[in-house]
């Protein structure tokens, strides 16, 4: 554990000197020190860090919920659904078509539709935090798309499970989907009407007790969510949504920072451990085609989302690049595909695709201004990143640690 933290920290420091984001460097540390790369092996079995990795994912999404006020859901519900639906239609549709074009099989095509269609909530969160964009106007649509994706994710997994397991019971699939959707509605109702009660339960002047309380709540609800067939990450997100609206919300945001950063690093390090570079050459062609297809679909989705919300080319580029990375959901699908005995090329394909976009996503997000200038009306209608941040940030608020609006 100590070696994992230090290796990730050293590489991130070195990369920071030349302007590289931390996420791909944390992943690179896992690859270099994992079981699939010659040399020093810190962790022989990636599953040894599985629980800590999941905790990192839970904390990243919990923090995202803290920053996404429940009023944002009410105010932008229709436009959020339209933007999220457009993003899914473009990316999932392109992934399904790509899967059938490869000719690996129908079940494989359904898996690839999910892999290419769903962005990484963890990486998107980290990108927004590192870039200081949480106060930007286009961040609300980005977070809204993530929420729509996570709802779709829960239903998609429930529907895909009987397909991969060979089950032919439509009733069983409908029951699983209904259970997941019902639990999502319960979480949404608690976030909408239970904030006052939750605020009283969580309130304490003691920081130690507050940390124990919000950490326990986030992890417990994440675990129960998974049992109901809902992604654990969205359970943690909904807890953050509830607690962020309480009087303790500002203190919780400050106290969760070091936990989020430390265990978030372990999440990306553990992802690197699972990547076997030796498997990548044989699927490199399809991987590069899939990456190019995802880039195109994300640009189109960014333009559509920006148009729905009345934004120009600058926010459109920010939306497109922030949502580019793929990650934890793709890895879940890779595990399911391997367990179902699907085409053996799926696992290395998913690993290579996710690795490239996990690296490319944060890099592209940091240089979204280049894309903004290439989009229609870019030179005349887009602002630079610092200008957008200043326009969206109130006096006295830090872009790196914004407060509740």
PDB file of C-alpha atoms in Angstrom, residues 62-206:
ATOM      1  CA  UNK A  62     -19.908  11.107  -3.133  1.00  0.00           C
ATOM      2  CA  UNK A  63     -17.980  14.352  -3.608  1.00  0.00           C
ATOM      3  CA  UNK A  64     -19.646  14.867  -6.968  1.00  0.00           C
ATOM      4  CA  UNK A  65     -23.035  14.592  -5.261  1.00  0.00           C
ATOM      5  CA  UNK A  66     -21.984  17.171  -2.675  1.00  0.00           C
ATOM      6  CA  UNK A  67     -21.323  19.667  -5.469  1.00  0.00           C
ATOM      7  CA  UNK A  68     -24.527  18.893  -7.399  1.00  0.00           C
ATOM      8  CA  UNK A  69     -27.366  20.613  -5.559  1.00  0.00           C
ATOM      9  CA  UNK A  70     -30.792  18.979  -5.580  1.00  0.00           C
ATOM     10  CA  UNK A  71     -32.250  22.259  -6.935  1.00  0.00           C
ATOM     11  CA  UNK A  72     -30.101  21.749 -10.040  1.00  0.00           C
ATOM     12  CA  UNK A  73     -31.976  18.517 -10.737  1.00  0.00           C
ATOM     13  CA  UNK A  74     -35.343  20.251 -10.399  1.00  0.00           C
ATOM     14  CA  UNK A  75     -34.399  23.316 -12.430  1.00  0.00           C
ATOM     15  CA  UNK A  76     -32.720  21.525 -15.330  1.00  0.00           C
ATOM     16  CA  UNK A  77     -34.591  18.226 -15.351  1.00  0.00           C
ATOM     17  CA  UNK A  78     -35.982  18.404 -18.895  1.00  0.00           C
ATOM     18  CA  UNK A  79     -32.834  19.751 -20.527  1.00  0.00           C
ATOM     19  CA  UNK A  80     -30.701  17.346 -18.482  1.00  0.00           C
ATOM     20  CA  UNK A  81     -32.763  14.408 -19.741  1.00  0.00           C
ATOM     21  CA  UNK A  82     -32.542  15.644 -23.345  1.00  0.00           C
ATOM     22  CA  UNK A  83     -28.778  16.162 -23.203  1.00  0.00           C
ATOM     23  CA  UNK A  84     -28.201  12.826 -21.447  1.00  0.00           C
ATOM     24  CA  UNK A  85     -30.509  11.016 -23.858  1.00  0.00           C
ATOM     25  CA  UNK A  86     -28.723  12.536 -26.855  1.00  0.00           C
ATOM     26  CA  UNK A  87     -25.336  11.550 -25.452  1.00  0.00           C
ATOM     27  CA  UNK A  88     -26.454   7.965 -24.892  1.00  0.00           C
ATOM     28  CA  UNK A  89     -28.184   7.705 -28.269  1.00  0.00           C
ATOM     29  CA  UNK A  90     -25.057   8.834 -30.118  1.00  0.00           C
ATOM     30  CA  UNK A  91     -22.475   6.869 -28.141  1.00  0.00           C
ATOM     31  CA  UNK A  92     -24.397   3.686 -27.310  1.00  0.00           C
ATOM     32  CA  UNK A  93     -25.807   3.584 -30.843  1.00  0.00           C
ATOM     33  CA  UNK A  94     -22.344   3.991 -32.353  1.00  0.00           C
ATOM     34  CA  UNK A  95     -20.977   1.319 -30.011  1.00  0.00           C
ATOM     35  CA  UNK A  96     -23.696  -1.140 -30.993  1.00  0.00           C
ATOM     36  CA  UNK A  97     -23.096  -0.525 -34.701  1.00  0.00           C
ATOM     37  CA  UNK A  98     -19.343  -0.900 -34.200  1.00  0.00           C
ATOM     38  CA  UNK A  99     -19.883  -4.173 -32.325  1.00  0.00           C
ATOM     39  CA  UNK A 100     -21.962  -5.669 -35.121  1.00  0.00           C
ATOM     40  CA  UNK A 101     -19.449  -4.422 -37.719  1.00  0.00           C
ATOM     41  CA  UNK A 102     -16.658  -6.332 -35.946  1.00  0.00           C
ATOM     42  CA  UNK A 103     -18.647  -9.547 -36.344  1.00  0.00           C
ATOM     43  CA  UNK A 104     -17.730 -10.994 -32.939  1.00  0.00           C
ATOM     44  CA  UNK A 105     -21.332 -11.915 -32.063  1.00  0.00           C
ATOM     45  CA  UNK A 106     -24.579 -10.386 -30.793  1.00  0.00           C
ATOM     46  CA  UNK A 107     -23.766 -10.659 -27.075  1.00  0.00           C
ATOM     47  CA  UNK A 108     -20.322  -9.152 -27.770  1.00  0.00           C
ATOM     48  CA  UNK A 109     -21.951  -6.271 -29.674  1.00  0.00           C
ATOM     49  CA  UNK A 110     -24.234  -5.547 -26.707  1.00  0.00           C
ATOM     50  CA  UNK A 111     -21.209  -5.470 -24.402  1.00  0.00           C
ATOM     51  CA  UNK A 112     -19.354  -3.121 -26.771  1.00  0.00           C
ATOM     52  CA  UNK A 113     -22.390  -0.810 -26.898  1.00  0.00           C
ATOM     53  CA  UNK A 114     -22.052  -0.295 -23.149  1.00  0.00           C
ATOM     54  CA  UNK A 115     -18.262  -0.009 -23.254  1.00  0.00           C
ATOM     55  CA  UNK A 116     -18.286   2.705 -25.932  1.00  0.00           C
ATOM     56  CA  UNK A 117     -21.437   4.392 -24.660  1.00  0.00           C
ATOM     57  CA  UNK A 118     -20.806   5.170 -20.974  1.00  0.00           C
ATOM     58  CA  UNK A 119     -18.174   7.629 -19.766  1.00  0.00           C
ATOM     59  CA  UNK A 120     -16.191   7.184 -16.551  1.00  0.00           C
ATOM     60  CA  UNK A 121     -17.862   8.999 -13.654  1.00  0.00           C
ATOM     61  CA  UNK A 122     -14.668   8.759 -11.596  1.00  0.00           C
ATOM     62  CA  UNK A 123     -12.411  10.284 -14.253  1.00  0.00           C
ATOM     63  CA  UNK A 124     -14.960  12.951 -15.194  1.00  0.00           C
ATOM     64  CA  UNK A 125     -15.190  13.973 -11.535  1.00  0.00           C
ATOM     65  CA  UNK A 126     -11.412  14.120 -11.173  1.00  0.00           C
ATOM     66  CA  UNK A 127     -11.053  16.140 -14.380  1.00  0.00           C
ATOM     67  CA  UNK A 128     -13.622  18.707 -13.237  1.00  0.00           C
ATOM     68  CA  UNK A 129     -11.973  19.031  -9.825  1.00  0.00           C
ATOM     69  CA  UNK A 130      -8.394  19.240 -11.145  1.00  0.00           C
ATOM     70  CA  UNK A 131      -9.335  21.753 -13.849  1.00  0.00           C
ATOM     71  CA  UNK A 132     -11.240  23.948 -11.368  1.00  0.00           C
ATOM     72  CA  UNK A 133     -14.378  23.753 -13.512  1.00  0.00           C
ATOM     73  CA  UNK A 134     -16.962  22.926 -10.852  1.00  0.00           C
ATOM     74  CA  UNK A 135     -18.167  26.532 -10.974  1.00  0.00           C
ATOM     75  CA  UNK A 136     -18.400  26.719 -14.770  1.00  0.00           C
ATOM     76  CA  UNK A 137     -21.900  26.988 -16.314  1.00  0.00           C
ATOM     77  CA  UNK A 138     -21.394  23.933 -18.555  1.00  0.00           C
ATOM     78  CA  UNK A 139     -20.553  21.731 -15.552  1.00  0.00           C
ATOM     79  CA  UNK A 140     -24.244  21.317 -14.690  1.00  0.00           C
ATOM     80  CA  UNK A 141     -25.016  19.681 -18.051  1.00  0.00           C
ATOM     81  CA  UNK A 142     -21.934  17.474 -17.652  1.00  0.00           C
ATOM     82  CA  UNK A 143     -23.076  16.296 -14.232  1.00  0.00           C
ATOM     83  CA  UNK A 144     -26.616  15.891 -15.531  1.00  0.00           C
ATOM     84  CA  UNK A 145     -25.389  13.633 -18.337  1.00  0.00           C
ATOM     85  CA  UNK A 146     -23.482  11.562 -15.755  1.00  0.00           C
ATOM     86  CA  UNK A 147     -26.667  11.160 -13.705  1.00  0.00           C
ATOM     87  CA  UNK A 148     -28.631  10.044 -16.790  1.00  0.00           C
ATOM     88  CA  UNK A 149     -25.792   7.661 -17.704  1.00  0.00           C
ATOM     89  CA  UNK A 150     -25.779   6.121 -14.243  1.00  0.00           C
ATOM     90  CA  UNK A 151     -29.535   5.567 -14.339  1.00  0.00           C
ATOM     91  CA  UNK A 152     -29.177   3.961 -17.766  1.00  0.00           C
ATOM     92  CA  UNK A 153     -26.225   1.935 -16.446  1.00  0.00           C
ATOM     93  CA  UNK A 154     -28.311   0.380 -13.685  1.00  0.00           C
ATOM     94  CA  UNK A 155     -31.073  -0.637 -16.091  1.00  0.00           C
ATOM     95  CA  UNK A 156     -28.616  -1.783 -18.774  1.00  0.00           C
ATOM     96  CA  UNK A 157     -26.735  -4.069 -16.415  1.00  0.00           C
ATOM     97  CA  UNK A 158     -29.988  -5.581 -15.199  1.00  0.00           C
ATOM     98  CA  UNK A 159     -31.109  -6.221 -18.794  1.00  0.00           C
ATOM     99  CA  UNK A 160     -27.716  -7.492 -19.985  1.00  0.00           C
ATOM    100  CA  UNK A 161     -27.165  -9.992 -17.174  1.00  0.00           C
ATOM    101  CA  UNK A 162     -29.692 -12.600 -18.405  1.00  0.00           C
ATOM    102  CA  UNK A 163     -28.326 -12.232 -21.964  1.00  0.00           C
ATOM    103  CA  UNK A 164     -24.768 -12.966 -20.847  1.00  0.00           C
ATOM    104  CA  UNK A 165     -25.833 -15.779 -18.534  1.00  0.00           C
ATOM    105  CA  UNK A 166     -27.889 -17.418 -21.280  1.00  0.00           C
ATOM    106  CA  UNK A 167     -31.144 -17.006 -19.387  1.00  0.00           C
ATOM    107  CA  UNK A 168     -34.257 -16.857 -21.544  1.00  0.00           C
ATOM    108  CA  UNK A 169     -36.639 -15.573 -18.891  1.00  0.00           C
ATOM    109  CA  UNK A 170     -37.936 -12.140 -19.838  1.00  0.00           C
ATOM    110  CA  UNK A 171     -39.798 -11.998 -16.539  1.00  0.00           C
ATOM    111  CA  UNK A 172     -36.580 -12.415 -14.557  1.00  0.00           C
ATOM    112  CA  UNK A 173     -34.891  -9.636 -16.506  1.00  0.00           C
ATOM    113  CA  UNK A 174     -37.920  -7.355 -16.004  1.00  0.00           C
ATOM    114  CA  UNK A 175     -37.923  -8.123 -12.266  1.00  0.00           C
ATOM    115  CA  UNK A 176     -34.231  -7.185 -11.941  1.00  0.00           C
ATOM    116  CA  UNK A 177     -34.741  -3.977 -13.916  1.00  0.00           C
ATOM    117  CA  UNK A 178     -37.812  -3.090 -11.840  1.00  0.00           C
ATOM    118  CA  UNK A 179     -35.953  -3.672  -8.596  1.00  0.00           C
ATOM    119  CA  UNK A 180     -33.100  -1.422  -9.696  1.00  0.00           C
ATOM    120  CA  UNK A 181     -35.422   1.325 -10.933  1.00  0.00           C
ATOM    121  CA  UNK A 182     -37.527   1.176  -7.771  1.00  0.00           C
ATOM    122  CA  UNK A 183     -34.467   1.630  -5.583  1.00  0.00           C
ATOM    123  CA  UNK A 184     -33.355   4.568  -7.738  1.00  0.00           C
ATOM    124  CA  UNK A 185     -36.752   6.198  -7.194  1.00  0.00           C
ATOM    125  CA  UNK A 186     -36.416   5.614  -3.442  1.00  0.00           C
ATOM    126  CA  UNK A 187     -32.995   7.311  -3.401  1.00  0.00           C
ATOM    127  CA  UNK A 188     -34.330  10.219  -5.473  1.00  0.00           C
ATOM    128  CA  UNK A 189     -37.295  10.663  -3.119  1.00  0.00           C
ATOM    129  CA  UNK A 190     -34.964  10.663  -0.092  1.00  0.00           C
ATOM    130  CA  UNK A 191     -32.751  13.285  -1.762  1.00  0.00           C
ATOM    131  CA  UNK A 192     -35.783  15.428  -2.590  1.00  0.00           C
ATOM    132  CA  UNK A 193     -37.821  15.236   0.622  1.00  0.00           C
ATOM    133  CA  UNK A 194     -35.598  13.685   3.273  1.00  0.00           C
ATOM    134  CA  UNK A 195     -32.845  16.292   3.446  1.00  0.00           C
ATOM    135  CA  UNK A 196     -34.136  17.942   6.629  1.00  0.00           C
ATOM    136  CA  UNK A 197     -34.316  14.645   8.530  1.00  0.00           C
ATOM    137  CA  UNK A 198     -30.905  13.536   7.240  1.00  0.00           C
ATOM    138  CA  UNK A 199     -29.441  16.901   8.228  1.00  0.00           C
ATOM    139  CA  UNK A 200     -30.595  16.463  11.823  1.00  0.00           C
ATOM    140  CA  UNK A 201     -29.198  12.927  11.986  1.00  0.00           C
ATOM    141  CA  UNK A 202     -25.787  13.899  10.584  1.00  0.00           C
ATOM    142  CA  UNK A 203     -25.359  17.182  12.486  1.00  0.00           C
ATOM    143  CA  UNK A 204     -22.511  17.308  15.014  1.00  0.00           C
ATOM    144  CA  UNK A 205     -19.874  19.852  16.041  1.00  0.00           C
ATOM    145  CA  UNK A 206     -17.207  17.141  16.286  1.00  0.00           C
TER     146      UNK A 206
END
